[in-house]
JSON list of C-alpha atoms in Angstrom, two decimals:
[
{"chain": "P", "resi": 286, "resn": "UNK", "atom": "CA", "xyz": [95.21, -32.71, -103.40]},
{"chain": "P", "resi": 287, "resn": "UNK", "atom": "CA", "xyz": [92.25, -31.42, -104.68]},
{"chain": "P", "resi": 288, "resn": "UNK", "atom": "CA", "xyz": [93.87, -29.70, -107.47]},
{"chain": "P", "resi": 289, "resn": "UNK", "atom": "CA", "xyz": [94.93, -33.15, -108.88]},
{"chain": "P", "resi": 290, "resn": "UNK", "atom": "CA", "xyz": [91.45, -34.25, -108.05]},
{"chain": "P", "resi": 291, "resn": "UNK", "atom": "CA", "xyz": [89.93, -31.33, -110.02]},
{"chain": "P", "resi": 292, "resn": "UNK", "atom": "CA", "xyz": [92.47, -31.83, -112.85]},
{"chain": "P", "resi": 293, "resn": "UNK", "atom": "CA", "xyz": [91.44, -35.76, -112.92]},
{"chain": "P", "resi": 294, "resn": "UNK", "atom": "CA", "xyz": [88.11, -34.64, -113.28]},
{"chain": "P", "resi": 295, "resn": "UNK", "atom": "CA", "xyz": [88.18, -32.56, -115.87]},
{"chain": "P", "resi": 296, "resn": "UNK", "atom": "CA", "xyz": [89.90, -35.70, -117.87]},
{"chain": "P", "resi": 297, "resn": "UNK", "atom": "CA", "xyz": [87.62, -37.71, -117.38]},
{"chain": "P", "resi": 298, "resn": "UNK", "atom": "CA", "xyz": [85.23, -35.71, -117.98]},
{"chain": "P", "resi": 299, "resn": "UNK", "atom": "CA", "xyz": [86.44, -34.40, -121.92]},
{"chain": "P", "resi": 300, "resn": "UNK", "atom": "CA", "xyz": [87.19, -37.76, -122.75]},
{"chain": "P", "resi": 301, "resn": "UNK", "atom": "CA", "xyz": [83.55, -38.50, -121.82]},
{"chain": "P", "resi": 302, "resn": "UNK", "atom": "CA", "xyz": [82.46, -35.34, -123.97]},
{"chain": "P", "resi": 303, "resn": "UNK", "atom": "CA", "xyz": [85.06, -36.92, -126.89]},
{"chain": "P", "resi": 304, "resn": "UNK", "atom": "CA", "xyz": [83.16, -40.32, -126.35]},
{"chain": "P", "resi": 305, "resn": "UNK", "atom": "CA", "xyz": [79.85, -38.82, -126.49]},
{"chain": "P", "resi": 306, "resn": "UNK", "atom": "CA", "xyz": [80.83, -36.74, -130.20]},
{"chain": "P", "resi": 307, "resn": "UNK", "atom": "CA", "xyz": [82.71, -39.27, -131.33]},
{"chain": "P", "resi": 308, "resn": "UNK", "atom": "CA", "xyz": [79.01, -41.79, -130.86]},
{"chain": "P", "resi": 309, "resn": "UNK", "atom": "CA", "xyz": [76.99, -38.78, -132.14]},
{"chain": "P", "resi": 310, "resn": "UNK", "atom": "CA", "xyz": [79.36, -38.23, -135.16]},
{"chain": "P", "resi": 311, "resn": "UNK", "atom": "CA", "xyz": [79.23, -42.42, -135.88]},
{"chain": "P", "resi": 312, "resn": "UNK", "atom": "CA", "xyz": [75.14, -42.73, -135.23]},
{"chain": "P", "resi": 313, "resn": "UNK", "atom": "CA", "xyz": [75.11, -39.30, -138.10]},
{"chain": "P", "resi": 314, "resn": "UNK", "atom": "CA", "xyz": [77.72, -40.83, -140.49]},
{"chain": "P", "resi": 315, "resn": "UNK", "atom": "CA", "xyz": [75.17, -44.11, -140.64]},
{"chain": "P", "resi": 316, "resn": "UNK", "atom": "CA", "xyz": [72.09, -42.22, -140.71]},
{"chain": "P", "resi": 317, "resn": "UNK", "atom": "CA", "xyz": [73.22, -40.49, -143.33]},
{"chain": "P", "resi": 318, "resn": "UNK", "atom": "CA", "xyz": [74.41, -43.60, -145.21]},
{"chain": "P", "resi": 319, "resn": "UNK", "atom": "CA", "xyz": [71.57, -45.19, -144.69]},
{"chain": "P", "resi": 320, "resn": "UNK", "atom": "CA", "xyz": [69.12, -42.51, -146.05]},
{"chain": "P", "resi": 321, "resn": "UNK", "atom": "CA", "xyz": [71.44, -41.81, -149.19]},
{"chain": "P", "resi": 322, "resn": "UNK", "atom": "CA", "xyz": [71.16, -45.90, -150.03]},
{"chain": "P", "resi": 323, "resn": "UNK", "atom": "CA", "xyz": [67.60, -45.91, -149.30]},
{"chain": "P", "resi": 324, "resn": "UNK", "atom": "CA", "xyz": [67.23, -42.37, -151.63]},
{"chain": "P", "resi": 325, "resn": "UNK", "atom": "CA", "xyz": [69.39, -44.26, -154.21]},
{"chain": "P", "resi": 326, "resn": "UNK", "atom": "CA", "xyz": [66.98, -47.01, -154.64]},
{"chain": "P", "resi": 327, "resn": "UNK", "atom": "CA", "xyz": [63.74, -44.75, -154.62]},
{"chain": "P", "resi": 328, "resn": "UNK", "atom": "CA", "xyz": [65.63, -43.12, -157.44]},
{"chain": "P", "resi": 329, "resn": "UNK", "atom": "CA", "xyz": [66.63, -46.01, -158.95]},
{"chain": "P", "resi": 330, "resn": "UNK", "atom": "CA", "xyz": [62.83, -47.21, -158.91]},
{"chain": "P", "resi": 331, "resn": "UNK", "atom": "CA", "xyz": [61.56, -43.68, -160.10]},
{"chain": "P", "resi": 332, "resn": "UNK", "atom": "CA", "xyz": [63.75, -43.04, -163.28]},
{"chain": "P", "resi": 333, "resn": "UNK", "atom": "CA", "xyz": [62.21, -46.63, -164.10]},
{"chain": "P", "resi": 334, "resn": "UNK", "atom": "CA", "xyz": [58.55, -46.21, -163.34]},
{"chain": "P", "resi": 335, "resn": "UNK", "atom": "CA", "xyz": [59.25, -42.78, -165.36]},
{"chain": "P", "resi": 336, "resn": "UNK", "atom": "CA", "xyz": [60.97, -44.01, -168.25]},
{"chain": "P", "resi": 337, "resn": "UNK", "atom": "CA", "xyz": [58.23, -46.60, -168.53]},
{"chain": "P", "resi": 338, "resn": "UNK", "atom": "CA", "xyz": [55.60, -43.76, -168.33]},
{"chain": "P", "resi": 339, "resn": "UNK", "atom": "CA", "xyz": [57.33, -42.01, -171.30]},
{"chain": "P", "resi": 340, "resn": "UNK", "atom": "CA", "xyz": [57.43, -45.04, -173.23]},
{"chain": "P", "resi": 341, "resn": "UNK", "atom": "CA", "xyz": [53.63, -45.63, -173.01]},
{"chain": "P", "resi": 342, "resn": "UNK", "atom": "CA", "xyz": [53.00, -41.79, -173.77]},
{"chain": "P", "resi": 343, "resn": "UNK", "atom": "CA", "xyz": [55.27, -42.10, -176.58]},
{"chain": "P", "resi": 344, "resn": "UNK", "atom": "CA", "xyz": [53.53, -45.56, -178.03]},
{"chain": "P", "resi": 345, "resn": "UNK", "atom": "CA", "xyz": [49.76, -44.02, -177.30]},
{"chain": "P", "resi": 346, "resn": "UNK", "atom": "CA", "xyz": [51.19, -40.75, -179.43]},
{"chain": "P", "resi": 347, "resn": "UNK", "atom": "CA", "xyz": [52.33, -42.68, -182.06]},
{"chain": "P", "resi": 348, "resn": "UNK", "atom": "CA", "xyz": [48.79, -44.71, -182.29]},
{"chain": "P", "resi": 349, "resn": "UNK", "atom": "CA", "xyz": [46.73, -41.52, -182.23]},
{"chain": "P", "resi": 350, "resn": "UNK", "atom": "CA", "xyz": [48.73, -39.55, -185.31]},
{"chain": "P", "resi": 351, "resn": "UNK", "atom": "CA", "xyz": [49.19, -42.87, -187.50]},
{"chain": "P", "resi": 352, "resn": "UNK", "atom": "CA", "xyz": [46.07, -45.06, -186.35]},
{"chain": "P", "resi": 353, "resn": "UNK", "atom": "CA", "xyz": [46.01, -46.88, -189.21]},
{"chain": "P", "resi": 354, "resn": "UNK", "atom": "CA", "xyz": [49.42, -48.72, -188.24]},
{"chain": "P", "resi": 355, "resn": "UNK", "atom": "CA", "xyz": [49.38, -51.90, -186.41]},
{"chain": "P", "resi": 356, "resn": "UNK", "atom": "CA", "xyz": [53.58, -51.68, -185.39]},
{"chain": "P", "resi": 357, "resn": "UNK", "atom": "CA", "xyz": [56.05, -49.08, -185.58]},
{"chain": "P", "resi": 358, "resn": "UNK", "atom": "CA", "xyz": [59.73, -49.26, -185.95]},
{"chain": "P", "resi": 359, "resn": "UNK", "atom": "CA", "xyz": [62.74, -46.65, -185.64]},
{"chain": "P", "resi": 360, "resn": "UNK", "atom": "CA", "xyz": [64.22, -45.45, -188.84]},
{"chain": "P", "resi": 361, "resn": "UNK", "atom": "CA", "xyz": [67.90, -45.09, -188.88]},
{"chain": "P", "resi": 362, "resn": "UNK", "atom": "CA", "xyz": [67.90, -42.02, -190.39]},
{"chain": "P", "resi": 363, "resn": "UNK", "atom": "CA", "xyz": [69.76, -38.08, -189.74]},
{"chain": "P", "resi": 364, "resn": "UNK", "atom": "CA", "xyz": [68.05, -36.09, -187.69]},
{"chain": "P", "resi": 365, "resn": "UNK", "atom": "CA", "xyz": [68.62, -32.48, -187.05]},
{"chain": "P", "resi": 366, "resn": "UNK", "atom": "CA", "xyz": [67.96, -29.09, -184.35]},
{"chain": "P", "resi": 367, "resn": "UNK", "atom": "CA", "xyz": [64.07, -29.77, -185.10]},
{"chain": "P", "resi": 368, "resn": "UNK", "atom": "CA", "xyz": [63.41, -33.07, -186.11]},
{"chain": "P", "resi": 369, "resn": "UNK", "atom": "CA", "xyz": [64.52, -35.36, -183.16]},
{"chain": "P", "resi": 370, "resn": "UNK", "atom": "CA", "xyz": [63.26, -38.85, -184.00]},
{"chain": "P", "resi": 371, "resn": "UNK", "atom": "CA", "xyz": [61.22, -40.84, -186.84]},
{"chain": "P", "resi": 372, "resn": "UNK", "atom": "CA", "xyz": [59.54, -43.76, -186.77]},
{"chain": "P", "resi": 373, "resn": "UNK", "atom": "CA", "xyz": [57.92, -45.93, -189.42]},
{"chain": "P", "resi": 374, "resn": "UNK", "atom": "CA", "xyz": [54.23, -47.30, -189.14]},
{"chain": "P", "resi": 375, "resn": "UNK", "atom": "CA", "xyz": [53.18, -50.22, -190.49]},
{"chain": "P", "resi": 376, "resn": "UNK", "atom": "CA", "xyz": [50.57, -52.25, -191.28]},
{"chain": "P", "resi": 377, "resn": "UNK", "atom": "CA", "xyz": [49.57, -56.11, -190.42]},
{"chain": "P", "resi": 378, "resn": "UNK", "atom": "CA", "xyz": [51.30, -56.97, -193.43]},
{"chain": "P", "resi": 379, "resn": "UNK", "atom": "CA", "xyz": [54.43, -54.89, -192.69]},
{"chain": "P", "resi": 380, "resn": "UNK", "atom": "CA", "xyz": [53.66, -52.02, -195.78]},
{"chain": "P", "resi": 381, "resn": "UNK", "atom": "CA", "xyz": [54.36, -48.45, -194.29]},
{"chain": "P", "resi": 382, "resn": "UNK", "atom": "CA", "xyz": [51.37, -46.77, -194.20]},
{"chain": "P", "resi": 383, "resn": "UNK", "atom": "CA", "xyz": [53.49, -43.52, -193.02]},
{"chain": "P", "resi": 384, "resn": "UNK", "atom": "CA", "xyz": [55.87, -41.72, -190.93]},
{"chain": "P", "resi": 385, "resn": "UNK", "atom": "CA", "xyz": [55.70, -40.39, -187.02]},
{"chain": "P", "resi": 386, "resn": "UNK", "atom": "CA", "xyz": [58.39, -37.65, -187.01]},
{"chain": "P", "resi": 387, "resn": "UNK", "atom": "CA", "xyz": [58.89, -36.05, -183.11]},
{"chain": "P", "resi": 388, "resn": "UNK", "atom": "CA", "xyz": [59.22, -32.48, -183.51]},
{"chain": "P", "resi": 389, "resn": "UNK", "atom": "CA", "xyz": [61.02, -29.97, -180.99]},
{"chain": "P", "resi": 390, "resn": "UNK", "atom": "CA", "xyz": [59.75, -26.57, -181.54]},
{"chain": "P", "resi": 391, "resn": "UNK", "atom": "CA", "xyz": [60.34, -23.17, -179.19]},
{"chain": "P", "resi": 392, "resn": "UNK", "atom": "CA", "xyz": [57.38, -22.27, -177.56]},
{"chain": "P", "resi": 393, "resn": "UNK", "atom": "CA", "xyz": [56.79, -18.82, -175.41]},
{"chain": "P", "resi": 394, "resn": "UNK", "atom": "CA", "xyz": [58.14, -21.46, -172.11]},
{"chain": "P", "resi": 395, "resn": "UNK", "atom": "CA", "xyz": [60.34, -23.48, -173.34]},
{"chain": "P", "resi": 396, "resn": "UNK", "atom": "CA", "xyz": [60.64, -25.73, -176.07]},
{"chain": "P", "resi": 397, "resn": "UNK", "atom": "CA", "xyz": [57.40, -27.80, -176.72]},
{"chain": "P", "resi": 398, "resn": "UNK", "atom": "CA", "xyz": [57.82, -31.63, -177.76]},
{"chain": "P", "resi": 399, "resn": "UNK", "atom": "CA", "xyz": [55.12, -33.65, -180.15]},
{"chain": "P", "resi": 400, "resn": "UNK", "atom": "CA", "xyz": [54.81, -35.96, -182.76]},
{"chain": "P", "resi": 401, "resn": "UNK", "atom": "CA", "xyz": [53.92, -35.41, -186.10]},
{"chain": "P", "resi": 402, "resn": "UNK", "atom": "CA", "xyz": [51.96, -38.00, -188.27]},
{"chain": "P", "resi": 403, "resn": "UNK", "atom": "CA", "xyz": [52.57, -37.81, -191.96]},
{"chain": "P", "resi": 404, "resn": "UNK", "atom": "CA", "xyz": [50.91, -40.22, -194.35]},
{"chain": "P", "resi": 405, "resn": "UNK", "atom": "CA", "xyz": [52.84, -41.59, -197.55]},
{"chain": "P", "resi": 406, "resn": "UNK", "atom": "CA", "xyz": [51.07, -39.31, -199.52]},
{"chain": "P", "resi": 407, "resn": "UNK", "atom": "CA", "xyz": [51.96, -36.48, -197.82]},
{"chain": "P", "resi": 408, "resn": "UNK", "atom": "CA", "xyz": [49.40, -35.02, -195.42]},
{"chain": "P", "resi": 409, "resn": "UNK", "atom": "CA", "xyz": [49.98, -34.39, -192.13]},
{"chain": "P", "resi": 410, "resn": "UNK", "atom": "CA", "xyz": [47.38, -36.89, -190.76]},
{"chain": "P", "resi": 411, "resn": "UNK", "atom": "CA", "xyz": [47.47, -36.22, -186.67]},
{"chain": "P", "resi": 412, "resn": "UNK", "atom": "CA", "xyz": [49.66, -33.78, -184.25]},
{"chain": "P", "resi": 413, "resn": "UNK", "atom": "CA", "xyz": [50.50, -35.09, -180.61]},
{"chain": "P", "resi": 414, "resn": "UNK", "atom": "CA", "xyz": [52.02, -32.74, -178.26]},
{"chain": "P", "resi": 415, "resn": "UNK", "atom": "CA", "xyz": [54.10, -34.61, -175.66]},
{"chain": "P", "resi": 416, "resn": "UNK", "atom": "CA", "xyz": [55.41, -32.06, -173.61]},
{"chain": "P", "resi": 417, "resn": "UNK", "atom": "CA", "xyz": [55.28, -28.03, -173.27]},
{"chain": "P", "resi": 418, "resn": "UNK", "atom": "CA", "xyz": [56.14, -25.09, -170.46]},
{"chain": "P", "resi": 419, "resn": "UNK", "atom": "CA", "xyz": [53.60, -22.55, -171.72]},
{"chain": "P", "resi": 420, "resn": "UNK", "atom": "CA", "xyz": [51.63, -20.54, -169.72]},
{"chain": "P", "resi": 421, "resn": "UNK", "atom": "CA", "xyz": [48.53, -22.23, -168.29]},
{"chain": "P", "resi": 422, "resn": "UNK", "atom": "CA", "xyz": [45.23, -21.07, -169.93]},
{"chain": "P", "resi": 423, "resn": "UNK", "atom": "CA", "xyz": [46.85, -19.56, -172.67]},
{"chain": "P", "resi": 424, "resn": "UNK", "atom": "CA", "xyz": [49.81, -21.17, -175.00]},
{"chain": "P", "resi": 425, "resn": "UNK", "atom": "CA", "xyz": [49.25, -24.66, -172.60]},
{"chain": "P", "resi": 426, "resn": "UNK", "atom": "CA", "xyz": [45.82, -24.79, -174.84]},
{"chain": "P", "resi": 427, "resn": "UNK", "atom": "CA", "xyz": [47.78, -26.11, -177.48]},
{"chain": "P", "resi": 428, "resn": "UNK", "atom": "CA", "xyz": [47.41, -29.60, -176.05]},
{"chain": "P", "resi": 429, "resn": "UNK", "atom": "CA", "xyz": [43.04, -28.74, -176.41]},
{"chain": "P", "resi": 430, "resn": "UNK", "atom": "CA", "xyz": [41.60, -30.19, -179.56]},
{"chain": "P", "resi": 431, "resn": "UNK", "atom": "CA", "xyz": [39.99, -27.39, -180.22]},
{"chain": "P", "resi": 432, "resn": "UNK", "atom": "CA", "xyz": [43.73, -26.19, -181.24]},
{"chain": "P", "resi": 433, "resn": "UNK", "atom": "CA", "xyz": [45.90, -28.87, -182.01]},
{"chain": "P", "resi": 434, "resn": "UNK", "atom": "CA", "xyz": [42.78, -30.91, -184.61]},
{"chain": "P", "resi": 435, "resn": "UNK", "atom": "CA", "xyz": [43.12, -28.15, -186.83]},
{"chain": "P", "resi": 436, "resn": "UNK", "atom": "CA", "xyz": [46.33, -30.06, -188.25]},
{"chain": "P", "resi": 437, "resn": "UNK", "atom": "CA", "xyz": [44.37, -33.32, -188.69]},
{"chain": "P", "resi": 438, "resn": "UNK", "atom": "CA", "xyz": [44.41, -34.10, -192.55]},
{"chain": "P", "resi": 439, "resn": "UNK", "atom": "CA", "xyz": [46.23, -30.86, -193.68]},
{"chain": "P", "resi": 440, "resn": "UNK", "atom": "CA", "xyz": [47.44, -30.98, -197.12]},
{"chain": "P", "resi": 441, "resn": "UNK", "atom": "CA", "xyz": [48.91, -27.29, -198.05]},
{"chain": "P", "resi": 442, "resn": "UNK", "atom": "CA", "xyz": [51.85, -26.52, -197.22]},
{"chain": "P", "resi": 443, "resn": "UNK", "atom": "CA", "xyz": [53.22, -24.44, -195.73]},
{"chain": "P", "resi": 444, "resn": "UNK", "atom": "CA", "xyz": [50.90, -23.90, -192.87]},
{"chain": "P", "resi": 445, "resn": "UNK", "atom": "CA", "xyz": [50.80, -20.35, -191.68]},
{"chain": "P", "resi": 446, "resn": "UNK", "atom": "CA", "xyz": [49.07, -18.89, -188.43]},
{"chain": "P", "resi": 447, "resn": "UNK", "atom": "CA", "xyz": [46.24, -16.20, -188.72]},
{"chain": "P", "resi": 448, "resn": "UNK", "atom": "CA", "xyz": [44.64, -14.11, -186.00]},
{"chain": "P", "resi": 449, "resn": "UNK", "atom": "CA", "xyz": [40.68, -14.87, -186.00]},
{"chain": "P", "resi": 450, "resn": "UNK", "atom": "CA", "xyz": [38.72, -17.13, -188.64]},
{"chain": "P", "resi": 451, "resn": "UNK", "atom": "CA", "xyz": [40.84, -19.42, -190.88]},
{"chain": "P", "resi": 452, "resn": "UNK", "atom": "CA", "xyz": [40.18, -19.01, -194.93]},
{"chain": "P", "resi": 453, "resn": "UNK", "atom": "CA", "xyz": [42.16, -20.68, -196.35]},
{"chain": "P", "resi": 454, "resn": "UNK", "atom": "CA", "xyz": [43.30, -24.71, -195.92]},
{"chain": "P", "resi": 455, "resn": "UNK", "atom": "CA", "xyz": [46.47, -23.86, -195.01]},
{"chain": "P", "resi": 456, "resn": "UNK", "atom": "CA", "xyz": [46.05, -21.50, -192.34]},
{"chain": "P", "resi": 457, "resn": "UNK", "atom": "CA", "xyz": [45.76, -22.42, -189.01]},
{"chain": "P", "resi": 458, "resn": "UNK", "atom": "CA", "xyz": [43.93, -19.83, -186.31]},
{"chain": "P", "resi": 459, "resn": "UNK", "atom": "CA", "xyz": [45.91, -18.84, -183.46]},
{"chain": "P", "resi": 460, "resn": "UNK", "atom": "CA", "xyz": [45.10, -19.46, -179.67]},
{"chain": "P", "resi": 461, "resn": "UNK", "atom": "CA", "xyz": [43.76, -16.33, -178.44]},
{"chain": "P", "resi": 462, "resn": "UNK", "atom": "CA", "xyz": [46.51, -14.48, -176.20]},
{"chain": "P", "resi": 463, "resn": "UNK", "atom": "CA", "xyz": [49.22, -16.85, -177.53]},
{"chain": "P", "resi": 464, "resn": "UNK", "atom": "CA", "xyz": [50.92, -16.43, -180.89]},
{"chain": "P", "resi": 465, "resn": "UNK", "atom": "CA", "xyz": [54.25, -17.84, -179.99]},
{"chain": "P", "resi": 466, "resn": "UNK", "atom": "CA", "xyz": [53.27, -21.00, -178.96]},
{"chain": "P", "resi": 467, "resn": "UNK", "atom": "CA", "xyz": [50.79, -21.14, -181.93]},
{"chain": "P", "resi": 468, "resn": "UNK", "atom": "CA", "xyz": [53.81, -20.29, -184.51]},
{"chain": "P", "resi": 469, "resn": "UNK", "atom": "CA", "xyz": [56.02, -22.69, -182.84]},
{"chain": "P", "resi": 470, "resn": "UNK", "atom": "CA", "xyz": [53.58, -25.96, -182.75]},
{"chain": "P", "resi": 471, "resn": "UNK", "atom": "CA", "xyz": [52.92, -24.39, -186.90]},
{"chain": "P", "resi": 472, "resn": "UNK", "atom": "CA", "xyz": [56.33, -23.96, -187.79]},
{"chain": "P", "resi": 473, "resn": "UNK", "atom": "CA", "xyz": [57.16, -27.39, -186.24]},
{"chain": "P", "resi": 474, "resn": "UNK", "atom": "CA", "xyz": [54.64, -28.78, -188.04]},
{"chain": "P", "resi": 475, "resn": "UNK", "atom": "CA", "xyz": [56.09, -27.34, -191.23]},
{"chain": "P", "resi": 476, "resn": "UNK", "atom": "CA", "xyz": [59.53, -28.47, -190.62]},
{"chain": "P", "resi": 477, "resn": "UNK", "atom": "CA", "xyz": [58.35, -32.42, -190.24]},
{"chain": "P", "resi": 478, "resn": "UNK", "atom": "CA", "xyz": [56.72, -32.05, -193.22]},
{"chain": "P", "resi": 479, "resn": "UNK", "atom": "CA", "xyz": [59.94, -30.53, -194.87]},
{"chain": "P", "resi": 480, "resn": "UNK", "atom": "CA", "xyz": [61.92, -33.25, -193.25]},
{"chain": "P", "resi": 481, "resn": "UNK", "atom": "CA", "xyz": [59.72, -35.73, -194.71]},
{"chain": "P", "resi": 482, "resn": "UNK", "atom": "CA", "xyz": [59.91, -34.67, -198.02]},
{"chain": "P", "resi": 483, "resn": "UNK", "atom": "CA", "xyz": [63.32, -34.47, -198.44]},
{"chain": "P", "resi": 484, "resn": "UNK", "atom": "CA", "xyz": [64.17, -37.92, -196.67]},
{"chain": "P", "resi": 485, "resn": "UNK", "atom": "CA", "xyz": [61.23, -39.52, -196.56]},
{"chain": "P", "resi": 486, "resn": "UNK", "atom": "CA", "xyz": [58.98, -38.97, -199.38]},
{"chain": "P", "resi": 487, "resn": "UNK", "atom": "CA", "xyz": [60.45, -41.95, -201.79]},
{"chain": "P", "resi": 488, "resn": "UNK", "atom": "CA", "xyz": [60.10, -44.44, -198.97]},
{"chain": "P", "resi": 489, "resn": "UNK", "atom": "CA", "xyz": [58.62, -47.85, -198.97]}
]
């Protein structure tokens, strides 16, 4: 008798243990639902507060290496490994006044992003460096003025980097401690300009 009380029991009591994991497993399954919506929707709102962000960086860059354009608008044009977008910038009257050509260079971290403003005459009128991995306090002082206005109003080509004083108006001096990064924001420099000649030079 008590064996068949004992045996009852012990029924009762795993089917109350499968009740009990089978609730757990169902309150974790929603939980976890739950949290992967919500998480889908904080993404959701995040790649478009980020996006946004861009945009505005982008537009602001544009303005500060062309300020003498009022609008700007996307040329349907090639692009290639450097040269990753180009944009024309106009004037109240709708005349292009120049181009904005966004560069992609290699830098010591990575590759380093920025915008290059080139005037229908030819000279490189502003840089804008949009984004970079290089090392803080070294090749991450290429977004300093002290660095990047050396390129403001350059008209010999092609720019080279130099160690120490500059001599020469084509020569650009190097940050101190970080020659890649200076070579790569130069030679990305150089290749908008190339770009622009061969593509852009004849435009109106």
């Amino acid at each position: 008798m008590s064996e068949a009380l004992e045996a009852t029991n012990d029924k009762i009591s795993a089917g109350e243990t499968f009740k009990k994991a089978l609730h757990l497993g169902g309150t974790l399954f929603m939980v976890t639902a739950i949290t992967g919506v919500i998480l889908g929707f904080v993404q959701w709102g995040t790649q478009d507060a980020i996006k946004r962000a861009e945009l505005a960086a982008k537009n602001e860059a544009l303005q500060n290496v062309m300020p003498d354009a009022q609008e700007f608008k996307a040329v349907d044009i090639a692009t290639n490994e450097n040269v990753t977008d180009v944009q024309e910038g106009l004037d109240s009257s709708g005349k292009v006044v120049g181009h904005c050509i966004s560069v992609n260079s290699k830098g010591y971290g990575g590759a380093v992003g920025f915008i290059v403003g080139i005037t229908r005459d030819g000279t490189v009128r502003a840089i804008n460096i949009l984004s970079h991995s290089e090392t803080p306090g070294l090749g991450a002082k290429s977004t300093e003025p002290a660095f990047y206005g050396q390129f403001e109003n350059k008209k010999s080509f092609p720019l080279q980097v130099v160690k120490g004083a500059v001599n020469n108006d084509n020569e650009i001096a190097a940050i101190s401690g970080a020659t890649i990064t200076s070579n790569a924001v130069t030679s990305g420099v150089n290749a908008a300009v190339e770009y622009w000649s061969k593509n852009l030079k004849e435009a109106k």
